PDB file of C-alpha atoms in Angstrom:
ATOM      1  CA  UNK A  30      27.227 -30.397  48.504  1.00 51.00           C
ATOM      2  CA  UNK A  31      25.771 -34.052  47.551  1.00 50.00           C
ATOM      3  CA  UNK A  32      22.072 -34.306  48.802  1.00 52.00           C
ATOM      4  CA  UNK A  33      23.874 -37.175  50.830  1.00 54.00           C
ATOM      5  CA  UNK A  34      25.986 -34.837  52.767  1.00 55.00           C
ATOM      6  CA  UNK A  35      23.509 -32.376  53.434  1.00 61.00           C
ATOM      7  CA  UNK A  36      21.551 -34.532  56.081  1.00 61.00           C
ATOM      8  CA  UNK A  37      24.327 -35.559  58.399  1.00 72.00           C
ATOM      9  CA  UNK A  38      24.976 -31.578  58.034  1.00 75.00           C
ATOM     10  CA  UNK A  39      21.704 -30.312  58.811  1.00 79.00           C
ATOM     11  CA  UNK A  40      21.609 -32.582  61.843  1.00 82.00           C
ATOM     12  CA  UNK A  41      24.500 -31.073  62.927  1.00 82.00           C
ATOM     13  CA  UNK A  42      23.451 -27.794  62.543  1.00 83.00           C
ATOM     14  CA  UNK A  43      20.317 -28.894  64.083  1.00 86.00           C
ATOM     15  CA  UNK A  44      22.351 -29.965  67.354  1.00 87.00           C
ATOM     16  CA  UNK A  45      24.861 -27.063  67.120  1.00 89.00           C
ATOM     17  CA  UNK A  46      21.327 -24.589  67.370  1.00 89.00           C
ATOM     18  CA  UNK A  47      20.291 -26.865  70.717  1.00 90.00           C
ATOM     19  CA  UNK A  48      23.554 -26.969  71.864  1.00 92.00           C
ATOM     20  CA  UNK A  49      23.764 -22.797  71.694  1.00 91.00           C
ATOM     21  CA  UNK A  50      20.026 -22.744  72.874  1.00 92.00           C
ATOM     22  CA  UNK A  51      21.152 -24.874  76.040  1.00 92.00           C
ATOM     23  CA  UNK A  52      24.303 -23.033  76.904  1.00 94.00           C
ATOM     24  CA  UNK A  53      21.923 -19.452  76.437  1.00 93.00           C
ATOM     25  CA  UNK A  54      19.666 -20.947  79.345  1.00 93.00           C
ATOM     26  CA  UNK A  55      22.082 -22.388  81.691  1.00 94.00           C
ATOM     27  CA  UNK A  56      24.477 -18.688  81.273  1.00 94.00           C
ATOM     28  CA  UNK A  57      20.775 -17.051  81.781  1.00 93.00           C
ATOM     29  CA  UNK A  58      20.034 -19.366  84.694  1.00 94.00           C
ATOM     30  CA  UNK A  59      24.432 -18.725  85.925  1.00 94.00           C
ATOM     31  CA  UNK A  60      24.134 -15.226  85.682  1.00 94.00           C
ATOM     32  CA  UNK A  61      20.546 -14.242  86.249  1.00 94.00           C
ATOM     33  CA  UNK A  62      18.449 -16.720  87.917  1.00 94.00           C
ATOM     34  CA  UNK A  63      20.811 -17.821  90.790  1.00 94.00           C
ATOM     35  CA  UNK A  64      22.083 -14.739  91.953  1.00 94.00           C
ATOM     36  CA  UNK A  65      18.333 -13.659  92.250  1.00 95.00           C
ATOM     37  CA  UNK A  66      17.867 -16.684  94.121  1.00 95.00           C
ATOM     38  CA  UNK A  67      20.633 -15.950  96.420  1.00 95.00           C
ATOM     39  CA  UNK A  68      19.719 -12.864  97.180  1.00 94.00           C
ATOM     40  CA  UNK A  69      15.773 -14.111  97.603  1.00 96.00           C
ATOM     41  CA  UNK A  70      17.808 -16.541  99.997  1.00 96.00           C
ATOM     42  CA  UNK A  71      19.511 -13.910 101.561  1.00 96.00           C
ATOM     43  CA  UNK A  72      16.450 -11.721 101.998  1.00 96.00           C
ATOM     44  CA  UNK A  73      14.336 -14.510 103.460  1.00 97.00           C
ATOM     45  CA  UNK A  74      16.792 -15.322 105.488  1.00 97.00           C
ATOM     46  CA  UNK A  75      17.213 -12.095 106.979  1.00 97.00           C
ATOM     47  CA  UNK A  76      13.147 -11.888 107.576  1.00 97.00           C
ATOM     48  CA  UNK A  77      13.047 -15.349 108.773  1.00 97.00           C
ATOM     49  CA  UNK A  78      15.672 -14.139 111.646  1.00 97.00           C
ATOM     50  CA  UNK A  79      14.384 -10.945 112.538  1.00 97.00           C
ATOM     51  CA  UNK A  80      10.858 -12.976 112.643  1.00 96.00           C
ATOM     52  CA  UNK A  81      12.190 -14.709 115.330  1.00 96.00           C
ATOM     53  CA  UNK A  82      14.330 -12.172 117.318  1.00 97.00           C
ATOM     54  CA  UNK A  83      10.986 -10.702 117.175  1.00 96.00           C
ATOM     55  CA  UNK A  84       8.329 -12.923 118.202  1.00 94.00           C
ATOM     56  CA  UNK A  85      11.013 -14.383 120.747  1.00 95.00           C
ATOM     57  CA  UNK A  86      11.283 -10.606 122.244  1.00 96.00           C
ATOM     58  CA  UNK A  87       7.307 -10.177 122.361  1.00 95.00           C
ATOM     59  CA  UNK A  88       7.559 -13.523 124.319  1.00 93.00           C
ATOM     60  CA  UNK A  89      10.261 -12.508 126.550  1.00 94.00           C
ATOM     61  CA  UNK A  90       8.205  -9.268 126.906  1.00 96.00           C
ATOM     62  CA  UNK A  91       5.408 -10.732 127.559  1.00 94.00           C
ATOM     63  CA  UNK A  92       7.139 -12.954 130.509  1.00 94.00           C
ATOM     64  CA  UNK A  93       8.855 -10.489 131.865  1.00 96.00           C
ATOM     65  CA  UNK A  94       5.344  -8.200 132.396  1.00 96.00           C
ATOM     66  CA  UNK A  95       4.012 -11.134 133.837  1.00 96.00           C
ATOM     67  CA  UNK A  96       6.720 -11.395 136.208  1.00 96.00           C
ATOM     68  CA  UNK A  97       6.259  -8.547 137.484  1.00 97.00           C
ATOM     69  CA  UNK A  98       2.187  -9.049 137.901  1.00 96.00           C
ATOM     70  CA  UNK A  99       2.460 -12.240 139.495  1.00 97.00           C
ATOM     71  CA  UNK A 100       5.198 -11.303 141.622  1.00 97.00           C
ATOM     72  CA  UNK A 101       3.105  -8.224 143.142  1.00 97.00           C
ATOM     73  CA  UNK A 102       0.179 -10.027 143.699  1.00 96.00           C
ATOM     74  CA  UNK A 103       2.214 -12.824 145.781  1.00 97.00           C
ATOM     75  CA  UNK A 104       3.574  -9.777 147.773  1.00 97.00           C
ATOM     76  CA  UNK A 105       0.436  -7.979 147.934  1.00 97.00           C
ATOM     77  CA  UNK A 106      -1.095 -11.613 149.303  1.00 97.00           C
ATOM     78  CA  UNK A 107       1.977 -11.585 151.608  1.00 97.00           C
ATOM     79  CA  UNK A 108       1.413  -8.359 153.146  1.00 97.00           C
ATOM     80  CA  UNK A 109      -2.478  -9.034 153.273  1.00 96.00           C
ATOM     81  CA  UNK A 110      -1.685 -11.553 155.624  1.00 96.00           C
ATOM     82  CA  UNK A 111       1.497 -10.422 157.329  1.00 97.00           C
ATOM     83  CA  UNK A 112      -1.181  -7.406 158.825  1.00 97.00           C
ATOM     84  CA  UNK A 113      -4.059 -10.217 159.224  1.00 95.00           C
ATOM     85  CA  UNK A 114      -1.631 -12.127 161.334  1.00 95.00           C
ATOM     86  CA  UNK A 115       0.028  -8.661 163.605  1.00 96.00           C
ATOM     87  CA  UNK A 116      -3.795  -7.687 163.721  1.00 95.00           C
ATOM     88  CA  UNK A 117      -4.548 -10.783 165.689  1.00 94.00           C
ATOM     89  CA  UNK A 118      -1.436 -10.884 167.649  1.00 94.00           C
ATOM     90  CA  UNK A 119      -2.672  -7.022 168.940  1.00 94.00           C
ATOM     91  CA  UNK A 120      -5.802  -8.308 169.632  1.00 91.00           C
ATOM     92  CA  UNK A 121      -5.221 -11.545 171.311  1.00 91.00           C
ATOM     93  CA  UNK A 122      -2.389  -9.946 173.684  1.00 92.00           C
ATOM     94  CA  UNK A 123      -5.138  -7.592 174.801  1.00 90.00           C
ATOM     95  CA  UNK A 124      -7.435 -10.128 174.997  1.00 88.00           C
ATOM     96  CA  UNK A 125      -4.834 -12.251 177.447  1.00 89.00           C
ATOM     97  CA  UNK A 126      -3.807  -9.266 179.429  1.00 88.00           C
ATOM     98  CA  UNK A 127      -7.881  -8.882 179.900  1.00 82.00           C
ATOM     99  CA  UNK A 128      -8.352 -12.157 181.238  1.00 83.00           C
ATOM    100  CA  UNK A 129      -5.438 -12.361 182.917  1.00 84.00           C
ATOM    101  CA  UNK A 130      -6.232  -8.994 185.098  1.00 81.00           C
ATOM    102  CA  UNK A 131     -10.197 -10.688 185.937  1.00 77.00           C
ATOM    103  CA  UNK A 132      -8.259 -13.614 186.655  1.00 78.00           C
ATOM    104  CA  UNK A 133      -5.896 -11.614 189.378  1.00 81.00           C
ATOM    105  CA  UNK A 134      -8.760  -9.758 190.812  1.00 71.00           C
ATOM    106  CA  UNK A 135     -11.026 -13.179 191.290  1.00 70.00           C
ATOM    107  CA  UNK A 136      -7.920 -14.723 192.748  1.00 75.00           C
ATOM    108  CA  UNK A 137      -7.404 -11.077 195.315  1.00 72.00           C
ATOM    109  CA  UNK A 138     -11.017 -11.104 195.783  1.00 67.00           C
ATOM    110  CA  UNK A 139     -11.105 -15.032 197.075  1.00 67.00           C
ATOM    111  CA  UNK A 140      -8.124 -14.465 199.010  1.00 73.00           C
ATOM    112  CA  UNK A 141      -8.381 -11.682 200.795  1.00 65.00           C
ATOM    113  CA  UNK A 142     -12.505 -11.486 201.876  1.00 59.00           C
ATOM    114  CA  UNK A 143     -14.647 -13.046 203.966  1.00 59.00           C
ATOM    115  CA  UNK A 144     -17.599 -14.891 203.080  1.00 58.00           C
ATOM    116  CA  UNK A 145     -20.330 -12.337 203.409  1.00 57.00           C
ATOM    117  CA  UNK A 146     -17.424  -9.610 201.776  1.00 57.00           C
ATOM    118  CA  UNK A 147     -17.414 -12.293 199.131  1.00 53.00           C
ATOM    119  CA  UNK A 148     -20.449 -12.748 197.993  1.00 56.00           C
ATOM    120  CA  UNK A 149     -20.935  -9.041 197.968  1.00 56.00           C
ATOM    121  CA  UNK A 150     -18.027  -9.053 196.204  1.00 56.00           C
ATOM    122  CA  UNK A 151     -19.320 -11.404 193.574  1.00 56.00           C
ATOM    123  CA  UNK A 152     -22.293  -9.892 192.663  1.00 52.00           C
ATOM    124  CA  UNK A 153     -20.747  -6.731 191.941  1.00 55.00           C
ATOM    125  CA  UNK A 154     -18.305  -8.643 189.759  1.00 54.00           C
ATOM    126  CA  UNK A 155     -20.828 -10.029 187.924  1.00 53.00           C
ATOM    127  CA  UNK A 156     -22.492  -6.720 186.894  1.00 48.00           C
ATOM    128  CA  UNK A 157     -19.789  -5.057 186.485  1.00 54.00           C
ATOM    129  CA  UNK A 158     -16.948  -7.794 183.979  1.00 59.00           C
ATOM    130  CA  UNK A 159     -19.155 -10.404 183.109  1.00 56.00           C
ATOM    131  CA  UNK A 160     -19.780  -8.129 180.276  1.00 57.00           C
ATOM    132  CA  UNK A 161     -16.259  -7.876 179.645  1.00 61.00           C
ATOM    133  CA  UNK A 162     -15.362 -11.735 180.346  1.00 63.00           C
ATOM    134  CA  UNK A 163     -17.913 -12.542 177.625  1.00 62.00           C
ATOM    135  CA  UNK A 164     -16.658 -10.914 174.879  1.00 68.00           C
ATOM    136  CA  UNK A 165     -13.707 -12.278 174.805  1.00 73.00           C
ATOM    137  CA  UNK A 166     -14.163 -15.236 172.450  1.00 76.00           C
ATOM    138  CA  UNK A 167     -11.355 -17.707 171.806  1.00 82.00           C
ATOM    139  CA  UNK A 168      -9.594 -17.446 168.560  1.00 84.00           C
ATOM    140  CA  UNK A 169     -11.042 -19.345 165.299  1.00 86.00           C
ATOM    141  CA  UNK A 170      -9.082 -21.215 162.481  1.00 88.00           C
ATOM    142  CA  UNK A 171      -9.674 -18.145 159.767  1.00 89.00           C
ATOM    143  CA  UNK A 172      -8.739 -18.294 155.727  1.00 90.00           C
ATOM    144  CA  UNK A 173      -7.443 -14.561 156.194  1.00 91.00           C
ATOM    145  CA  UNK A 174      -4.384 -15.575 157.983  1.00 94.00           C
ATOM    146  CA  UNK A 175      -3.469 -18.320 155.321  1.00 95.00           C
ATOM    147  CA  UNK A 176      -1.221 -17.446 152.336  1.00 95.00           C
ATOM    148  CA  UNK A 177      -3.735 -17.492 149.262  1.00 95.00           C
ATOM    149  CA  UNK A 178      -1.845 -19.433 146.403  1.00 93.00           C
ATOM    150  CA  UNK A 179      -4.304 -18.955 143.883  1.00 92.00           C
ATOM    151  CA  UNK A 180      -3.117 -14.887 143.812  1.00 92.00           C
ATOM    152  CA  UNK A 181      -0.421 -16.692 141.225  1.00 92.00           C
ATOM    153  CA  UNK A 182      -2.866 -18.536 139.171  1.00 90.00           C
ATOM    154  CA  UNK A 183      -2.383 -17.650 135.510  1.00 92.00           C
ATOM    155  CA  UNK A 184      -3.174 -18.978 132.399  1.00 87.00           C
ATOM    156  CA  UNK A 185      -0.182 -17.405 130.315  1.00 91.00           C
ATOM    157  CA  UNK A 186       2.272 -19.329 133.001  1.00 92.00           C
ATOM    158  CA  UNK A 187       0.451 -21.900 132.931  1.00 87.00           C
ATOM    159  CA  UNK A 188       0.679 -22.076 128.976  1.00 85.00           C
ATOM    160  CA  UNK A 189       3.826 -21.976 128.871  1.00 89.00           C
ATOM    161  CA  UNK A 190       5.156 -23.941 131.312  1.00 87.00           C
ATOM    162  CA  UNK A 191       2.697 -26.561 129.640  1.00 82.00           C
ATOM    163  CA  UNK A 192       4.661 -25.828 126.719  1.00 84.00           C
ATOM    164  CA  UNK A 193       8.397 -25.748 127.999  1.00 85.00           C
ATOM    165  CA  UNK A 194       7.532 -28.970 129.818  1.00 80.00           C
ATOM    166  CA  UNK A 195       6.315 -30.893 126.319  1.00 77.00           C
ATOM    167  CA  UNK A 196       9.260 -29.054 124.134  1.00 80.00           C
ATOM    168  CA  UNK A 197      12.064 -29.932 127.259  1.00 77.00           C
ATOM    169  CA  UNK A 198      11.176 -33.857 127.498  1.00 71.00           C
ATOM    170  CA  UNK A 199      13.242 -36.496 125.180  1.00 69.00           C
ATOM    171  CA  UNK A 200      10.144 -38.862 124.613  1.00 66.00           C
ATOM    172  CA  UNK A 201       6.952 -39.940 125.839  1.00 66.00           C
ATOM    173  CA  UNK A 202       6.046 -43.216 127.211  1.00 72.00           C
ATOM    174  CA  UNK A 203       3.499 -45.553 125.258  1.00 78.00           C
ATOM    175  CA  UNK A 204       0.521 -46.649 127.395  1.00 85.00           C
ATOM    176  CA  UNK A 205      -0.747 -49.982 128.070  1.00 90.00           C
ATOM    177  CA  UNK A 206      -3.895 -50.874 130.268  1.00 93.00           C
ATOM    178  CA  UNK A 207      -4.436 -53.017 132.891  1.00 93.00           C
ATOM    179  CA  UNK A 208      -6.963 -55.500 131.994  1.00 92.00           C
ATOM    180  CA  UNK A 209      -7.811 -56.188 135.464  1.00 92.00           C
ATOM    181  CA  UNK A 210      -8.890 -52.547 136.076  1.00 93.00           C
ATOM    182  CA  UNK A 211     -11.089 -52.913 133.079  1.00 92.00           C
ATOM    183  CA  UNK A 212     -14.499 -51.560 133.272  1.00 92.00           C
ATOM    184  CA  UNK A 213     -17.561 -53.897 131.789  1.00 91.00           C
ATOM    185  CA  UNK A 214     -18.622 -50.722 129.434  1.00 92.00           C
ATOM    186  CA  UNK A 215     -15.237 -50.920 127.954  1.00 93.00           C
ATOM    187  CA  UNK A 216     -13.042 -53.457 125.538  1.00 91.00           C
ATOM    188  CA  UNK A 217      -9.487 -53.579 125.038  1.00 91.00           C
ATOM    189  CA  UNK A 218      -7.422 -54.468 122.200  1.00 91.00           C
ATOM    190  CA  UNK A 219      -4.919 -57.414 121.759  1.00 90.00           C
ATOM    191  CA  UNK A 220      -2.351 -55.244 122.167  1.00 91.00           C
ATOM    192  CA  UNK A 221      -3.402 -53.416 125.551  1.00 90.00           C
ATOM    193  CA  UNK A 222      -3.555 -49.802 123.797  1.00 90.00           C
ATOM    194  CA  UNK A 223      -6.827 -49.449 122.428  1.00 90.00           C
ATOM    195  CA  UNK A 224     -10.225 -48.628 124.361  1.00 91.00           C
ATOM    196  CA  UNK A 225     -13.831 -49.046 123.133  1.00 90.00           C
ATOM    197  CA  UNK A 226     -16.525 -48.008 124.671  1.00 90.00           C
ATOM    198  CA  UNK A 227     -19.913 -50.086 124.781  1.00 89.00           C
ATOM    199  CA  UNK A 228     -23.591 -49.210 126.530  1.00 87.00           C
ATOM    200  CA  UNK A 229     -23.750 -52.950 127.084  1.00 87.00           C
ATOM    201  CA  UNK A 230     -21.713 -54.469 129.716  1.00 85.00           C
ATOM    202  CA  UNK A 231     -19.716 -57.035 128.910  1.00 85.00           C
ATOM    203  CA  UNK A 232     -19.320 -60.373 130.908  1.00 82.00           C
ATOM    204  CA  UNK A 233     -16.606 -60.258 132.885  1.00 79.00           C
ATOM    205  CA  UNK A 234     -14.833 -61.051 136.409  1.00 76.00           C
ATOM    206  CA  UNK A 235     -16.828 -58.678 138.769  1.00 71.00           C
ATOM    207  CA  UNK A 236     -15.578 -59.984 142.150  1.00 77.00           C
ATOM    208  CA  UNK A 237     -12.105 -58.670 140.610  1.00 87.00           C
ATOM    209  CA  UNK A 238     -11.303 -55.795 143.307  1.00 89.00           C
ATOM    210  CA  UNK A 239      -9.371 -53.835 140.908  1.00 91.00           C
ATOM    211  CA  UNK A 240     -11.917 -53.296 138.651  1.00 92.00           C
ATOM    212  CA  UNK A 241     -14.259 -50.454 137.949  1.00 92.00           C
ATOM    213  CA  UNK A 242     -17.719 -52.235 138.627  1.00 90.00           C
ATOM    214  CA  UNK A 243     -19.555 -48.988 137.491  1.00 90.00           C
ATOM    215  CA  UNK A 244     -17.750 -46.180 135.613  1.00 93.00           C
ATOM    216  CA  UNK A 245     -16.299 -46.915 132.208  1.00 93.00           C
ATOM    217  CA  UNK A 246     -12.851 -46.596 133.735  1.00 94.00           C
ATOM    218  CA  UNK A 247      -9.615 -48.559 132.817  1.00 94.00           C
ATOM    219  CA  UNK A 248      -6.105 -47.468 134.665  1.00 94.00           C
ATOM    220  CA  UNK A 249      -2.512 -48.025 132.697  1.00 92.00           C
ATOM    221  CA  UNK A 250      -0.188 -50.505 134.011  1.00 90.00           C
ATOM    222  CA  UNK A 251       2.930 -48.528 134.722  1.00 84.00           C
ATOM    223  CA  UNK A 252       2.455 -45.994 137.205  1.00 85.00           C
ATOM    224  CA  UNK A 253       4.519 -42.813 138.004  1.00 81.00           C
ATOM    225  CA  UNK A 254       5.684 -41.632 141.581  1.00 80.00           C
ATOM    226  CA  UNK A 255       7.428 -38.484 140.816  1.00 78.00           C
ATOM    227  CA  UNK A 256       8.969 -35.978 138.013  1.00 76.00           C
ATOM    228  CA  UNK A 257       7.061 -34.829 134.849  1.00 75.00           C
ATOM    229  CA  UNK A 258       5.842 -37.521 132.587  1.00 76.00           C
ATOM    230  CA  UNK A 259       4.301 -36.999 129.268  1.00 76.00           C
ATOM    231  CA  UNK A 260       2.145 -39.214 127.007  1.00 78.00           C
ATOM    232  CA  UNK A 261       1.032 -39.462 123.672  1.00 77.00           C
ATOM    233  CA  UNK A 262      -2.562 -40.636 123.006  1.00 82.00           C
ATOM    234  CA  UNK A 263      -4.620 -41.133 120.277  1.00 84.00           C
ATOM    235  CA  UNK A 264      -8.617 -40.098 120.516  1.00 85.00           C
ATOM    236  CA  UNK A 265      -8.876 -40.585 116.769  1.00 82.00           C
ATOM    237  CA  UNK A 266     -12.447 -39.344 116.066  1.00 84.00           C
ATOM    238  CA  UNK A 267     -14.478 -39.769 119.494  1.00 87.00           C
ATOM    239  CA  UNK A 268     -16.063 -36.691 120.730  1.00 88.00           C
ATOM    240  CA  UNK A 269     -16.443 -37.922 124.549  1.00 89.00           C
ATOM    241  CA  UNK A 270     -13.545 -38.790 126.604  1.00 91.00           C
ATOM    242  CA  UNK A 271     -11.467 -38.585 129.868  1.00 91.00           C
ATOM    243  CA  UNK A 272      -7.576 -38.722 130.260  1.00 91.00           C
ATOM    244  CA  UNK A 273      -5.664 -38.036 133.056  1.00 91.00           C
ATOM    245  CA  UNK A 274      -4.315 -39.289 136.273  1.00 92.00           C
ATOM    246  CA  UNK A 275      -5.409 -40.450 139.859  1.00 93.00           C
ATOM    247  CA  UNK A 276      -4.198 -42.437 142.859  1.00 93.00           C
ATOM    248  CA  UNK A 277      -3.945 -46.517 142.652  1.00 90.00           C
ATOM    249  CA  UNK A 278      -6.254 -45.898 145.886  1.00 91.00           C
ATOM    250  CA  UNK A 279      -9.199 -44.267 144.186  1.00 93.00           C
ATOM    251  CA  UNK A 280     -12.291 -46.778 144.905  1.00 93.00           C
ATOM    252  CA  UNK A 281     -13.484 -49.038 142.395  1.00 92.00           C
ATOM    253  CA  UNK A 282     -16.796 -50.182 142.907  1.00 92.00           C
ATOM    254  CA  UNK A 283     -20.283 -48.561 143.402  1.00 90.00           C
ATOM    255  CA  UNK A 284     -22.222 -44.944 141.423  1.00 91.00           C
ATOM    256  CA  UNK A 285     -20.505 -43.096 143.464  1.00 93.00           C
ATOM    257  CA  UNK A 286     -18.005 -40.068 142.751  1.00 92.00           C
ATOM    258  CA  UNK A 287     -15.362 -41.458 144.218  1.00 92.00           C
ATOM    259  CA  UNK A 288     -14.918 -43.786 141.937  1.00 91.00           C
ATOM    260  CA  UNK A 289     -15.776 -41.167 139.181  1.00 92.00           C
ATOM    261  CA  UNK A 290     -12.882 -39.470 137.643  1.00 93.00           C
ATOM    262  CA  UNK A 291     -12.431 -35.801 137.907  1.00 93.00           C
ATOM    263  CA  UNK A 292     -14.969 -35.786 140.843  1.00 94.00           C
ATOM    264  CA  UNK A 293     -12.865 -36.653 143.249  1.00 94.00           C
ATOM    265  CA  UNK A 294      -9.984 -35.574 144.966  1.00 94.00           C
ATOM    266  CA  UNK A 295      -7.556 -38.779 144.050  1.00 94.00           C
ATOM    267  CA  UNK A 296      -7.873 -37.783 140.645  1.00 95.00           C
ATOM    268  CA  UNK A 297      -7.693 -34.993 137.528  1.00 95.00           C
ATOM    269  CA  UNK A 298      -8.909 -35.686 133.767  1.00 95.00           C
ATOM    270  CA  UNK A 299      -9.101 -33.567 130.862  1.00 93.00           C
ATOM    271  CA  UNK A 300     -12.166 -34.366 129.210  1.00 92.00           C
ATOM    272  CA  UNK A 301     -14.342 -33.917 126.432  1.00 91.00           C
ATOM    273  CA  UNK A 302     -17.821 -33.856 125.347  1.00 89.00           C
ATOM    274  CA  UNK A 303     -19.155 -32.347 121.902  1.00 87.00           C
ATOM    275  CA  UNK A 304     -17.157 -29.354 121.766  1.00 86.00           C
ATOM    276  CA  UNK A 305     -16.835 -29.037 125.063  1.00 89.00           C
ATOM    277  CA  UNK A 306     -13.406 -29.424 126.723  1.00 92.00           C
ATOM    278  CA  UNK A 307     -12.759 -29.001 130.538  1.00 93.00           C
ATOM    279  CA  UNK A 308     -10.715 -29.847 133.286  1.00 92.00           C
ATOM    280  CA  UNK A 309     -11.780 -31.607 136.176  1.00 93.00           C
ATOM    281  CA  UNK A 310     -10.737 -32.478 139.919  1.00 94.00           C
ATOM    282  CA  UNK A 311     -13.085 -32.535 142.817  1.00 93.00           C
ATOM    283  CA  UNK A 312     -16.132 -32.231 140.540  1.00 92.00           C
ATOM    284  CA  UNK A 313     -14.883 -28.457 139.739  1.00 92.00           C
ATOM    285  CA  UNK A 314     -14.607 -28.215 136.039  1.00 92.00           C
ATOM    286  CA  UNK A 315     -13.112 -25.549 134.202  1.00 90.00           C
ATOM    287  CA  UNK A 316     -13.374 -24.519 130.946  1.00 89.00           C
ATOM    288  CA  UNK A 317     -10.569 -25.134 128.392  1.00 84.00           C
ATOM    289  CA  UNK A 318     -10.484 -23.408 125.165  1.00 79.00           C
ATOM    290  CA  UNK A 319      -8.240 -24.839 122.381  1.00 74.00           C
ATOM    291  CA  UNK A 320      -6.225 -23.177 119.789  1.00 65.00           C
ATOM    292  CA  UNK A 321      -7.575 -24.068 116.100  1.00 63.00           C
ATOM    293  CA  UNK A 322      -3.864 -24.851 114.370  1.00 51.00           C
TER     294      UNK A 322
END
């Protein structure tokens, strides 16, 4: 061939060799790489399900053991104070069928003798039941005979309610505050979302009656009378804080703890400090530890 035939040829050739190259990997890739690939699929799939029929037994297990313990306790707790309550009803009947024979023997004796057989009478009573008559007290408002609910307090139910509640609700609310509630320690944003806190006090409105003259507390404007609410807040990167919930009747002015959240009883907070992280009502904090994702 002419030397100007042989280029166009070799090109040819040249794209013929990439064309056979090409169709080599895509028939490798056909018949080798995707049917591993399915079968990878396949075989994660498989693990991927029993993972779950797994983990979702071990949590069904787990609930179902924990059934069981918290329903003995509550009828342990029952029967605790079924016998506390039949142990005072014995008691108290024989304590009434006491009296009430002194009382029928006073009222014979006053009846039925004279006044020198009387007094005779009543000095020999008095030696001889006032021991009696005194000790039988009268009955006392006692803890035993109450129901004890914390005999179903437990941090696995707890848990998961917590978490069925969160996963079971369609959205959460956004929160705005009400300015008027504002504390002086504490700014808001334009928008009404954001709190800042500040050791000065700022100059504000302190005749205002719903506002927090002391604590750095600010209240949301939308409040919640019943149900299971949920909201989504942002702490960002402060390391003290307190969210949670109280009464619209919790006080607002003055040091003292009733106008301090979590140390009352018209309100409970989840708060943190450092790396501590409790829960608090009534001034009782307990200890919260959180799971490092």
């Amino acid at each position: 061939p002419s030397p100007r035939c042989s280029v166009p040829q070799n090109k040819l050739v040249e794209r013929c060799e990439r064309i056979q190259l090409q169709s080599a990997a895509i028939a490798r890739h056909v018949d080798e790489v995707l049917p591993a690939k399915d079968q990878g699929v396949q075989s994660a799939a498989s693990a991927a399900r029993e993972l779950v029929v797994q983990r979702l037994l071990l949590v069904g297990k787990a609930c179902e053991n924990e059934e069981q313990r918290l329903l003995e306790k509550v009828h342990a707790e029952e029967e605790r104070a079924h016998q506390s309550i039949l142990t005072q009803q014995v008691h108290w009947t024989e304590a009434l069928h006491k009296l009430g024979a002194l009382r029928t023997y006073l009222v014979d004796m006053i009846t039925s003798l004279d006044d020198q057989g009387l007094l005779v009478s009543a000095l020999l009573f008095s030696f001889a039941r006032t021991e009696l008559a005194e000790g039988i007290l009268e009955p006392q408002e006692s803890l035993k005979l109450n129901f004890n609910q914390s005999c179903v307090q437990s941090p696995l139910l707890h848990r998961l309610w917590a978490c069925a509640v969160l996963c079971c609700l369609t959205g959460s609310q956004e929160i705005h505050i009400d300015e008027k509630t504002l504390s002086p320690h504490l700014s808001l944003s334009e928008d009404k979302r954001t709190l800042t806190f500040s050791p000065k006090k700022a100059k504000v409105d302190s005749g205002c009656p719903e506002r927090f003259d002391h604590w750095p507390n600010a209240l949301a404007t939308a409040p919640f009378h019943s149900g299971v609410c949920a909201w989504k807040v942002s702490v960002e990167q402060s390391c003290a804080y307190k969210l949670g919930v109280c009464y619209s009747s919790v006080p607002r002015k003055g040091s003292a703890n009733e106008g301090r959240l979590g140390f009352n009883a018209a309100s409970w907070v989840f708060s943190r400090y450092d790396k501590e992280f409790r829960f608090l009502h009534a001034g009782q904090p307990q200890p919260v530890e959180l799971i490092k994702a």
